[in-house]
PDB file of C-alpha atoms and ligand atoms in Angstrom:
ATOM      1  CA  MET U 296      14.818 -13.603 -20.312  1.00 61.00           C
ATOM      2  CA  ASN U 297      15.698 -14.375 -16.507  1.00 78.00           C
ATOM      3  CA  LEU U 298      14.111 -10.751 -14.420  1.00 88.00           C
ATOM      4  CA  PRO U 299      14.460  -9.779 -10.239  1.00 94.00           C
ATOM      5  CA  SER U 300      12.337 -12.345  -8.642  1.00 94.00           C
ATOM      6  CA  THR U 301      11.549  -9.301  -5.987  1.00 96.00           C
ATOM      7  CA  ILE U 302      10.055  -6.053  -6.898  1.00 97.00           C
ATOM      8  CA  ALA U 303       9.754  -3.180  -4.215  1.00 97.00           C
ATOM      9  CA  ILE U 304       7.904  -0.568  -4.897  1.00 98.00           C
ATOM     10  CA  ASP U 305       7.815   1.904  -2.465  1.00 97.00           C
ATOM     11  CA  GLY U 306       5.802   6.184  -2.512  1.00 95.00           C
ATOM     12  CA  PRO U 307       3.602   8.466  -0.813  1.00 93.00           C
ATOM     13  CA  ALA U 308      -0.339   7.749  -0.829  1.00 89.00           C
ATOM     14  CA  ALA U 309      -2.278   7.893  -4.237  1.00 89.00           C
ATOM     15  CA  SER U 310       1.705   7.972  -6.310  1.00 92.00           C
ATOM     16  CA  GLY U 311       0.475   4.958  -8.662  1.00 92.00           C
ATOM     17  CA  LYS U 312       2.542   2.303  -7.147  1.00 94.00           C
ATOM     18  CA  SER U 313      -0.387   0.239  -6.898  1.00 93.00           C
ATOM     19  CA  THR U 314      -1.991   0.182 -10.444  1.00 93.00           C
ATOM     20  CA  LEU U 315       1.953   0.114 -11.667  1.00 96.00           C
ATOM     21  CA  ALA U 316       3.028  -3.395  -8.977  1.00 96.00           C
ATOM     22  CA  GLU U 317      -0.733  -4.544 -10.301  1.00 94.00           C
ATOM     23  CA  ARG U 318      -0.205  -4.112 -14.411  1.00 95.00           C
ATOM     24  CA  LEU U 319       3.751  -5.161 -13.295  1.00 96.00           C
ATOM     25  CA  ALA U 320       2.449  -8.291 -11.864  1.00 94.00           C
ATOM     26  CA  ASN U 321       0.010  -9.000 -14.487  1.00 93.00           C
ATOM     27  CA  LYS U 322       2.796  -8.544 -16.956  1.00 93.00           C
ATOM     28  CA  LEU U 323       4.938 -10.928 -15.523  1.00 93.00           C
ATOM     29  CA  ASN U 324       2.896 -12.986 -14.250  1.00 92.00           C
ATOM     30  CA  TYR U 325       4.076 -12.277 -10.294  1.00 93.00           C
ATOM     31  CA  LEU U 326       2.224 -12.160  -7.785  1.00 90.00           C
ATOM     32  CA  TYR U 327       1.004  -8.666  -6.637  1.00 93.00           C
ATOM     33  CA  PHE U 328       0.701  -8.147  -2.524  1.00 93.00           C
ATOM     34  CA  ASP U 329      -0.354  -4.413  -1.594  1.00 95.00           C
ATOM     35  CA  THR U 330       1.129  -4.204   1.653  1.00 96.00           C
ATOM     36  CA  GLY U 331      -0.719  -1.735   3.024  1.00 96.00           C
ATOM     37  CA  VAL U 332      -4.275  -3.826   2.936  1.00 96.00           C
ATOM     38  CA  MET U 333      -2.932  -5.013   6.163  1.00 97.00           C
ATOM     39  CA  TYR U 334      -2.374  -1.543   7.970  1.00 97.00           C
ATOM     40  CA  ARG U 335      -6.137  -1.178   6.880  1.00 97.00           C
ATOM     41  CA  VAL U 336      -7.628  -4.416   8.127  1.00 98.00           C
ATOM     42  CA  VAL U 337      -6.201  -4.065  11.472  1.00 98.00           C
ATOM     43  CA  THR U 338      -7.130   0.117  11.763  1.00 98.00           C
ATOM     44  CA  TRP U 339     -11.073  -1.292  10.397  1.00 98.00           C
ATOM     45  CA  LEU U 340     -10.828  -3.531  12.647  1.00 98.00           C
ATOM     46  CA  ALA U 341     -10.248  -1.759  15.611  1.00 98.00           C
ATOM     47  CA  LEU U 342     -12.762   0.888  14.407  1.00 98.00           C
ATOM     48  CA  ASP U 343     -15.242  -1.676  13.961  1.00 97.00           C
ATOM     49  CA  ARG U 344     -14.664  -2.978  17.535  1.00 96.00           C
ATOM     50  CA  GLY U 345     -15.502   0.627  18.842  1.00 97.00           C
ATOM     51  CA  LEU U 346     -11.465   1.204  20.069  1.00 97.00           C
ATOM     52  CA  SER U 347      -9.831   4.552  20.140  1.00 96.00           C
ATOM     53  CA  MET U 348      -6.847   5.024  18.004  1.00 96.00           C
ATOM     54  CA  ASP U 349      -4.293   5.394  21.601  1.00 95.00           C
ATOM     55  CA  GLU U 350      -5.123   1.855  22.774  1.00 98.00           C
ATOM     56  CA  GLU U 351      -1.704   0.662  21.205  1.00 98.00           C
ATOM     57  CA  GLU U 352      -1.927  -2.405  22.975  1.00 98.00           C
ATOM     58  CA  MET U 353      -5.303  -3.341  22.280  1.00 98.00           C
ATOM     59  CA  ILE U 354      -4.529  -2.902  18.656  1.00 98.00           C
ATOM     60  CA  THR U 355      -0.643  -4.369  18.635  1.00 98.00           C
ATOM     61  CA  LYS U 356      -3.278  -7.733  20.371  1.00 98.00           C
ATOM     62  CA  LEU U 357      -5.486  -7.103  17.328  1.00 97.00           C
ATOM     63  CA  SER U 358      -2.675  -7.275  14.676  1.00 97.00           C
ATOM     64  CA  GLN U 359      -0.797 -10.452  15.980  1.00 97.00           C
ATOM     65  CA  LEU U 360      -3.919 -12.285  16.001  1.00 96.00           C
ATOM     66  CA  VAL U 361      -5.848 -11.682  12.610  1.00 95.00           C
ATOM     67  CA  GLN U 362      -4.691 -13.873   9.838  1.00 92.00           C
ATOM     68  CA  ILE U 363      -5.454 -11.930   6.328  1.00 93.00           C
ATOM     69  CA  ASP U 364      -5.462 -13.122   3.167  1.00 87.00           C
ATOM     70  CA  VAL U 365      -5.477 -11.649  -0.306  1.00 87.00           C
ATOM     71  CA  GLN U 366      -6.931 -14.156  -2.847  1.00 85.00           C
ATOM     72  CA  SER U 367      -8.014 -13.802  -6.334  1.00 83.00           C
ATOM     73  CA  PRO U 368     -11.640 -11.360  -6.629  1.00 87.00           C
ATOM     74  CA  SER U 369     -14.708 -13.664  -6.058  1.00 91.00           C
ATOM     75  CA  LYS U 370     -16.789 -10.473  -7.617  1.00 90.00           C
ATOM     76  CA  GLU U 371     -16.969  -8.753 -10.205  1.00 89.00           C
ATOM     77  CA  ASP U 372     -17.787  -5.287  -8.293  1.00 85.00           C
ATOM     78  CA  GLY U 373     -14.628  -3.575  -9.706  1.00 83.00           C
ATOM     79  CA  ARG U 374     -12.137  -5.387  -6.940  1.00 85.00           C
ATOM     80  CA  ALA U 375      -8.019  -6.326  -8.024  1.00 84.00           C
ATOM     81  CA  TYR U 376      -9.030  -8.464  -5.084  1.00 87.00           C
ATOM     82  CA  ASP U 377     -10.609 -10.090  -2.283  1.00 91.00           C
ATOM     83  CA  VAL U 378      -9.014  -8.938   1.095  1.00 94.00           C
ATOM     84  CA  LEU U 379     -10.455 -11.370   4.217  1.00 94.00           C
ATOM     85  CA  ALA U 380      -9.653 -11.387   7.902  1.00 95.00           C
ATOM     86  CA  ASP U 381     -10.651 -14.321   9.645  1.00 94.00           C
ATOM     87  CA  GLY U 382     -12.792 -15.136   6.519  1.00 93.00           C
ATOM     88  CA  GLU U 383     -14.870 -12.192   6.565  1.00 95.00           C
ATOM     89  CA  ASP U 384     -14.475 -10.398   3.483  1.00 96.00           C
ATOM     90  CA  LEU U 385     -13.667  -6.515   4.541  1.00 97.00           C
ATOM     91  CA  THR U 386     -12.505  -5.607   0.779  1.00 94.00           C
ATOM     92  CA  TRP U 387     -14.711  -2.574   0.645  1.00 93.00           C
ATOM     93  CA  LYS U 388     -15.003  -1.490   3.922  1.00 94.00           C
ATOM     94  CA  ILE U 389     -11.334  -1.013   4.483  1.00 96.00           C
ATOM     95  CA  ARG U 390     -11.179   1.768   1.586  1.00 89.00           C
ATOM     96  CA  ARG U 391     -13.558   4.097   3.720  1.00 87.00           C
ATOM     97  CA  PRO U 392     -13.079   7.273   4.622  1.00 83.00           C
ATOM     98  CA  GLU U 393     -12.763   6.895   8.407  1.00 91.00           C
ATOM     99  CA  VAL U 394     -10.457   4.122   7.625  1.00 93.00           C
ATOM    100  CA  ASP U 395      -8.546   6.792   5.263  1.00 87.00           C
ATOM    101  CA  ALA U 396      -8.456   9.004   8.411  1.00 87.00           C
ATOM    102  CA  ASN U 397      -7.232   6.900  11.052  1.00 93.00           C
ATOM    103  CA  VAL U 398      -4.324   3.937   9.184  1.00 93.00           C
ATOM    104  CA  SER U 399      -1.453   6.218   9.409  1.00 90.00           C
ATOM    105  CA  VAL U 400      -1.632   6.198  13.471  1.00 93.00           C
ATOM    106  CA  VAL U 401      -1.915   2.475  13.514  1.00 96.00           C
ATOM    107  CA  ALA U 402       0.549   1.617  11.239  1.00 94.00           C
ATOM    108  CA  ALA U 403       3.098   3.927  13.101  1.00 93.00           C
ATOM    109  CA  PHE U 404       2.958   1.633  16.191  1.00 96.00           C
ATOM    110  CA  PRO U 405       6.047  -0.386  16.523  1.00 96.00           C
ATOM    111  CA  GLY U 406       4.109  -3.793  17.425  1.00 97.00           C
ATOM    112  CA  VAL U 407       1.526  -3.695  14.660  1.00 98.00           C
ATOM    113  CA  ARG U 408       4.785  -2.922  12.183  1.00 96.00           C
ATOM    114  CA  GLU U 409       6.557  -5.938  13.439  1.00 97.00           C
ATOM    115  CA  ALA U 410       3.510  -8.962  13.350  1.00 97.00           C
ATOM    116  CA  LEU U 411       2.532  -7.342   9.813  1.00 97.00           C
ATOM    117  CA  THR U 412       6.227  -7.310   8.699  1.00 96.00           C
ATOM    118  CA  VAL U 413       6.999 -11.073   9.601  1.00 94.00           C
ATOM    119  CA  GLN U 414       3.868 -11.805   7.641  1.00 91.00           C
ATOM    120  CA  GLN U 415       5.309  -9.761   4.419  1.00 94.00           C
ATOM    121  CA  ARG U 416       8.566 -11.116   4.583  1.00 94.00           C
ATOM    122  CA  CYS U 417       7.017 -15.065   4.521  1.00 89.00           C
ATOM    123  CA  ILE U 418       5.759 -14.120   1.252  1.00 89.00           C
ATOM    124  CA  GLY U 419       8.221 -11.843  -0.417  1.00 91.00           C
ATOM    125  CA  GLN U 420      10.849 -14.803   0.166  1.00 88.00           C
ATOM    126  CA  ARG U 421       8.906 -16.976  -1.876  1.00 88.00           C
ATOM    127  CA  GLY U 422      10.149 -14.757  -4.788  1.00 91.00           C
ATOM    128  CA  GLN U 423       8.114 -14.136  -8.313  1.00 93.00           C
ATOM    129  CA  VAL U 424       6.427 -10.766  -6.140  1.00 94.00           C
ATOM    130  CA  VAL U 425       5.430  -7.274  -6.720  1.00 96.00           C
ATOM    131  CA  MET U 426       5.385  -5.790  -3.246  1.00 96.00           C
ATOM    132  CA  VAL U 427       3.827  -2.771  -2.544  1.00 97.00           C
ATOM    133  CA  GLY U 428       4.261  -0.156   0.481  1.00 96.00           C
ATOM    134  CA  ARG U 429       6.141   2.428   2.473  1.00 94.00           C
ATOM    135  CA  ASP U 430       8.956   0.457   3.550  1.00 95.00           C
ATOM    136  CA  ILE U 431       9.642  -2.205   1.521  1.00 97.00           C
ATOM    137  CA  GLY U 432      12.477  -1.352   0.390  1.00 97.00           C
ATOM    138  CA  THR U 433      14.029  -0.112   3.063  1.00 96.00           C
ATOM    139  CA  VAL U 434      12.613  -2.973   5.948  1.00 96.00           C
ATOM    140  CA  VAL U 435      10.731  -5.892   4.632  1.00 97.00           C
ATOM    141  CA  LEU U 436      12.751  -6.709   1.660  1.00 97.00           C
ATOM    142  CA  PRO U 437      15.980  -5.054   1.787  1.00 97.00           C
ATOM    143  CA  ASP U 438      17.647  -7.806  -0.509  1.00 96.00           C
ATOM    144  CA  ALA U 439      14.675  -7.060  -2.946  1.00 97.00           C
ATOM    145  CA  ASP U 440      16.320  -7.763  -6.438  1.00 96.00           C
ATOM    146  CA  LEU U 441      14.833  -4.322  -8.111  1.00 97.00           C
ATOM    147  CA  LYS U 442      13.324  -1.205  -5.802  1.00 97.00           C
ATOM    148  CA  ILE U 443      11.488   1.663  -7.236  1.00 97.00           C
ATOM    149  CA  TYR U 444      10.155   4.741  -5.296  1.00 97.00           C
ATOM    150  CA  LEU U 445       7.364   6.223  -7.165  1.00 97.00           C
ATOM    151  CA  ASP U 446       6.526  10.044  -6.381  1.00 95.00           C
ATOM    152  CA  ALA U 447       4.388  12.771  -7.682  1.00 95.00           C
ATOM    153  CA  SER U 448       3.486  15.956  -6.013  1.00 95.00           C
ATOM    154  CA  VAL U 449       0.797  16.190  -3.187  1.00 96.00           C
ATOM    155  CA  GLU U 450      -0.880  18.298  -5.682  1.00 95.00           C
ATOM    156  CA  GLU U 451      -0.867  15.756  -8.322  1.00 94.00           C
ATOM    157  CA  ARG U 452      -1.775  12.643  -5.967  1.00 95.00           C
ATOM    158  CA  SER U 453      -4.847  14.971  -4.395  1.00 95.00           C
ATOM    159  CA  ARG U 454      -5.822  15.538  -7.701  1.00 94.00           C
ATOM    160  CA  ARG U 455      -5.830  11.868  -8.773  1.00 90.00           C
ATOM    161  CA  ARG U 456      -7.562  10.170  -5.469  1.00 88.00           C
ATOM    162  CA  TYR U 457     -10.316  13.383  -6.053  1.00 92.00           C
ATOM    163  CA  ASP U 458     -10.853  12.417  -9.622  1.00 92.00           C
ATOM    164  CA  GLU U 459     -11.667   8.557  -8.460  1.00 86.00           C
ATOM    165  CA  CYS U 460     -13.938   9.571  -5.530  1.00 85.00           C
ATOM    166  CA  ILE U 461     -15.948  11.767  -7.872  1.00 90.00           C
ATOM    167  CA  ALA U 462     -15.836   8.601 -10.266  1.00 88.00           C
ATOM    168  CA  ARG U 463     -17.513   6.768  -7.517  1.00 80.00           C
ATOM    169  CA  GLY U 464     -20.272   9.409  -6.700  1.00 86.00           C
ATOM    170  CA  GLU U 465     -18.723  10.465  -3.501  1.00 83.00           C
ATOM    171  CA  GLU U 466     -19.165  14.228  -2.589  1.00 88.00           C
ATOM    172  CA  ILE U 467     -15.684  15.675  -1.579  1.00 88.00           C
ATOM    173  CA  THR U 468     -13.873  18.789  -2.448  1.00 93.00           C
ATOM    174  CA  LEU U 469      -9.971  18.715  -3.836  1.00 96.00           C
ATOM    175  CA  GLU U 470      -9.279  21.063  -0.770  1.00 95.00           C
ATOM    176  CA  SER U 471     -10.139  18.324   2.066  1.00 93.00           C
ATOM    177  CA  ILE U 472      -8.302  15.652   0.172  1.00 92.00           C
ATOM    178  CA  LEU U 473      -5.291  17.639  -0.236  1.00 94.00           C
ATOM    179  CA  ASP U 474      -5.073  18.853   3.924  1.00 93.00           C
ATOM    180  CA  ALA U 475      -5.546  14.818   4.515  1.00 89.00           C
ATOM    181  CA  MET U 476      -2.858  13.621   2.310  1.00 91.00           C
ATOM    182  CA  ARG U 477      -0.729  16.443   3.827  1.00 93.00           C
ATOM    183  CA  LYS U 478      -1.108  15.201   7.080  1.00 90.00           C
ATOM    184  CA  ARG U 479      -1.085  11.163   5.730  1.00 86.00           C
ATOM    185  CA  ASP U 480       2.527  12.319   4.067  1.00 90.00           C
ATOM    186  CA  GLN U 481       3.589  14.157   7.535  1.00 90.00           C
ATOM    187  CA  ILE U 482       2.612  11.137   9.640  1.00 87.00           C
ATOM    188  CA  ASP U 483       4.036   8.497   7.573  1.00 86.00           C
ATOM    189  CA  SER U 484       7.330   9.952   7.299  1.00 89.00           C
ATOM    190  CA  THR U 485       8.379  11.172  10.477  1.00 90.00           C
ATOM    191  CA  ARG U 486       7.226   8.241  12.095  1.00 86.00           C
ATOM    192  CA  ASP U 487      10.115   6.841  14.205  1.00 87.00           C
ATOM    193  CA  VAL U 488       9.725   3.137  13.365  1.00 87.00           C
ATOM    194  CA  ALA U 489       9.831   2.045   9.099  1.00 85.00           C
ATOM    195  CA  PRO U 490       9.355   5.918   8.303  1.00 88.00           C
ATOM    196  CA  LEU U 491       8.372   6.370   4.446  1.00 90.00           C
ATOM    197  CA  ARG U 492      11.546   6.912   1.998  1.00 91.00           C
ATOM    198  CA  ALA U 493      13.456   5.190  -0.791  1.00 95.00           C
ATOM    199  CA  ALA U 494      15.987   2.796  -0.302  1.00 96.00           C
ATOM    200  CA  GLU U 495      19.545   3.611  -1.099  1.00 96.00           C
ATOM    201  CA  ASP U 496      19.348   1.684  -4.028  1.00 96.00           C
ATOM    202  CA  ALA U 497      16.026   2.643  -5.414  1.00 97.00           C
ATOM    203  CA  VAL U 498      15.959   4.296  -8.284  1.00 96.00           C
ATOM    204  CA  ILE U 499      13.079   7.225  -8.043  1.00 96.00           C
ATOM    205  CA  ILE U 500      10.164   7.999 -10.723  1.00 96.00           C
ATOM    206  CA  ASP U 501       8.776  11.341 -10.189  1.00 94.00           C
ATOM    207  CA  SER U 502       5.482  10.146 -12.085  1.00 91.00           C
ATOM    208  CA  ASP U 503       4.224  13.957 -12.209  1.00 91.00           C
ATOM    209  CA  GLY U 504       3.235  14.645 -15.661  1.00 87.00           C
ATOM    210  CA  LEU U 505       3.592  10.449 -16.612  1.00 90.00           C
ATOM    211  CA  GLY U 506       1.031   8.283 -17.279  1.00 88.00           C
ATOM    212  CA  ILE U 507       0.369   5.158 -16.383  1.00 91.00           C
ATOM    213  CA  GLU U 508       2.062   3.249 -19.312  1.00 94.00           C
ATOM    214  CA  LYS U 509       5.105   5.625 -19.165  1.00 94.00           C
ATOM    215  CA  VAL U 510       5.820   4.410 -15.435  1.00 95.00           C
ATOM    216  CA  LEU U 511       5.234   1.275 -16.782  1.00 96.00           C
ATOM    217  CA  GLU U 512       7.219   1.275 -19.822  1.00 95.00           C
ATOM    218  CA  ILE U 513      10.379   2.267 -17.416  1.00 95.00           C
ATOM    219  CA  THR U 514       9.569  -0.035 -14.775  1.00 96.00           C
ATOM    220  CA  ILE U 515       9.913  -3.026 -17.670  1.00 94.00           C
ATOM    221  CA  ASP U 516      13.185  -1.392 -18.679  1.00 92.00           C
ATOM    222  CA  LEU U 517      14.535  -1.750 -15.324  1.00 94.00           C
ATOM    223  CA  ALA U 518      13.156  -4.887 -14.593  1.00 93.00           C
ATOM    224  CA  ARG U 519      14.786  -5.979 -17.963  1.00 88.00           C
ATOM    225  CA  GLY U 520      18.154  -4.474 -17.561  1.00 83.00           C
ATOM    226  CA  LYS U 521      18.016  -6.266 -13.711  1.00 65.00           C
ATOM    227  CA  GLY U 522      17.651  -9.611 -14.214  1.00 47.00           C
ATOM    228  CA  GLN U 523      20.202 -12.439 -12.377  1.00 41.00           C
TER     229      GLN U 523
HETATM  230  O1   DC I 795      -0.900   2.699   0.745  1.00 58.79           O
HETATM  231  P1   DC I 795      -2.149   2.482   1.434  1.00 58.79           P
HETATM  232  O2   DC I 795      -2.922   3.613   1.622  1.00 58.79           O
HETATM  233  O3   DC I 795      -3.068   1.378   1.247  1.00 58.79           O
HETATM  234  O4   DC I 795      -1.838   2.492   3.065  1.00 58.79           O
HETATM  235  C1   DC I 795      -2.315   2.500   3.977  1.00 58.79           C
HETATM  236  C2   DC I 795      -1.460   3.490   5.084  1.00 58.79           C
HETATM  237  O5   DC I 795      -0.728   2.133   5.927  1.00 58.79           O
HETATM  238  C3   DC I 795      -0.516   4.496   4.909  1.00 58.79           C
HETATM  239  O6   DC I 795      -1.027   5.326   5.551  1.00 58.79           O
HETATM  240  C4   DC I 795       0.673   3.881   5.390  1.00 58.79           C
HETATM  241  C5   DC I 795       1.016   2.409   5.506  1.00 58.79           C
HETATM  242  N1   DC I 795       1.473   1.548   5.398  1.00 58.79           N
HETATM  243  C6   DC I 795       2.704   1.374   5.897  1.00 58.79           C
HETATM  244  O7   DC I 795       3.405   2.578   7.032  1.00 58.79           O
HETATM  245  N2   DC I 795       3.744   0.624   5.448  1.00 58.79           N
HETATM  246  C7   DC I 795       3.065  -0.184   4.224  1.00 58.79           C
HETATM  247  N3   DC I 795       4.444  -1.241   3.719  1.00 58.79           N
HETATM  248  C8   DC I 795       2.155   0.153   3.641  1.00 58.79           C
HETATM  249  C9   DC I 795       1.621   0.512   4.281  1.00 58.79           C
END
């Protein structure tokens, strides 16, 4: 069966796009690449070096110099892949709340986006890839063979994130997650460069009330219909 070679999946935080992309890539035997990890790595490095989030020039320099790799998991601790920055394993560090709280600011810096987009395009152009982010269908791979925009209400996304945090034993309230989610949505969708939005030729799936299996089924049907 012929299938689309490049699949772009965009959408807001916690819409389920990473889970969908990972499952889809496994099914098709494609590379799964979550571009959000790259913005997270740059944010972590900036925080780790004690930079303030308004030091745009220094943070942009960091993004131009760091070598980010995503590789098969080296440990069985729940990770889907290893995230390495200049060889250092940052897989879990980039998921910390301080990174969550600052990553949208870093992702809005044009120079950071430019540096990371170049790397993302190189990976995408090799084909057989499911790439996830906010601007994959609009900016990184505008010629992707299949574009999905996975949406869900802010309430449902916050509830999902809350359930994940509680399952990990973290102490957090639903209200604080809802508040942080609204702030991130606002920054991601109103920034000047590559704001979060569906590409004109993207298929929009609203996942409110839909389980991952159903969303996967819809996506596989779309992929089959879009074979080259
Ligand atoms: O998907 P995520 O939560 O790991 O993304 C982290 C941040 O990076 C989020 O604020 C949006 C941003 N991002 C982006 O601007 N463009 C991408 N292609 C991927 C992520």
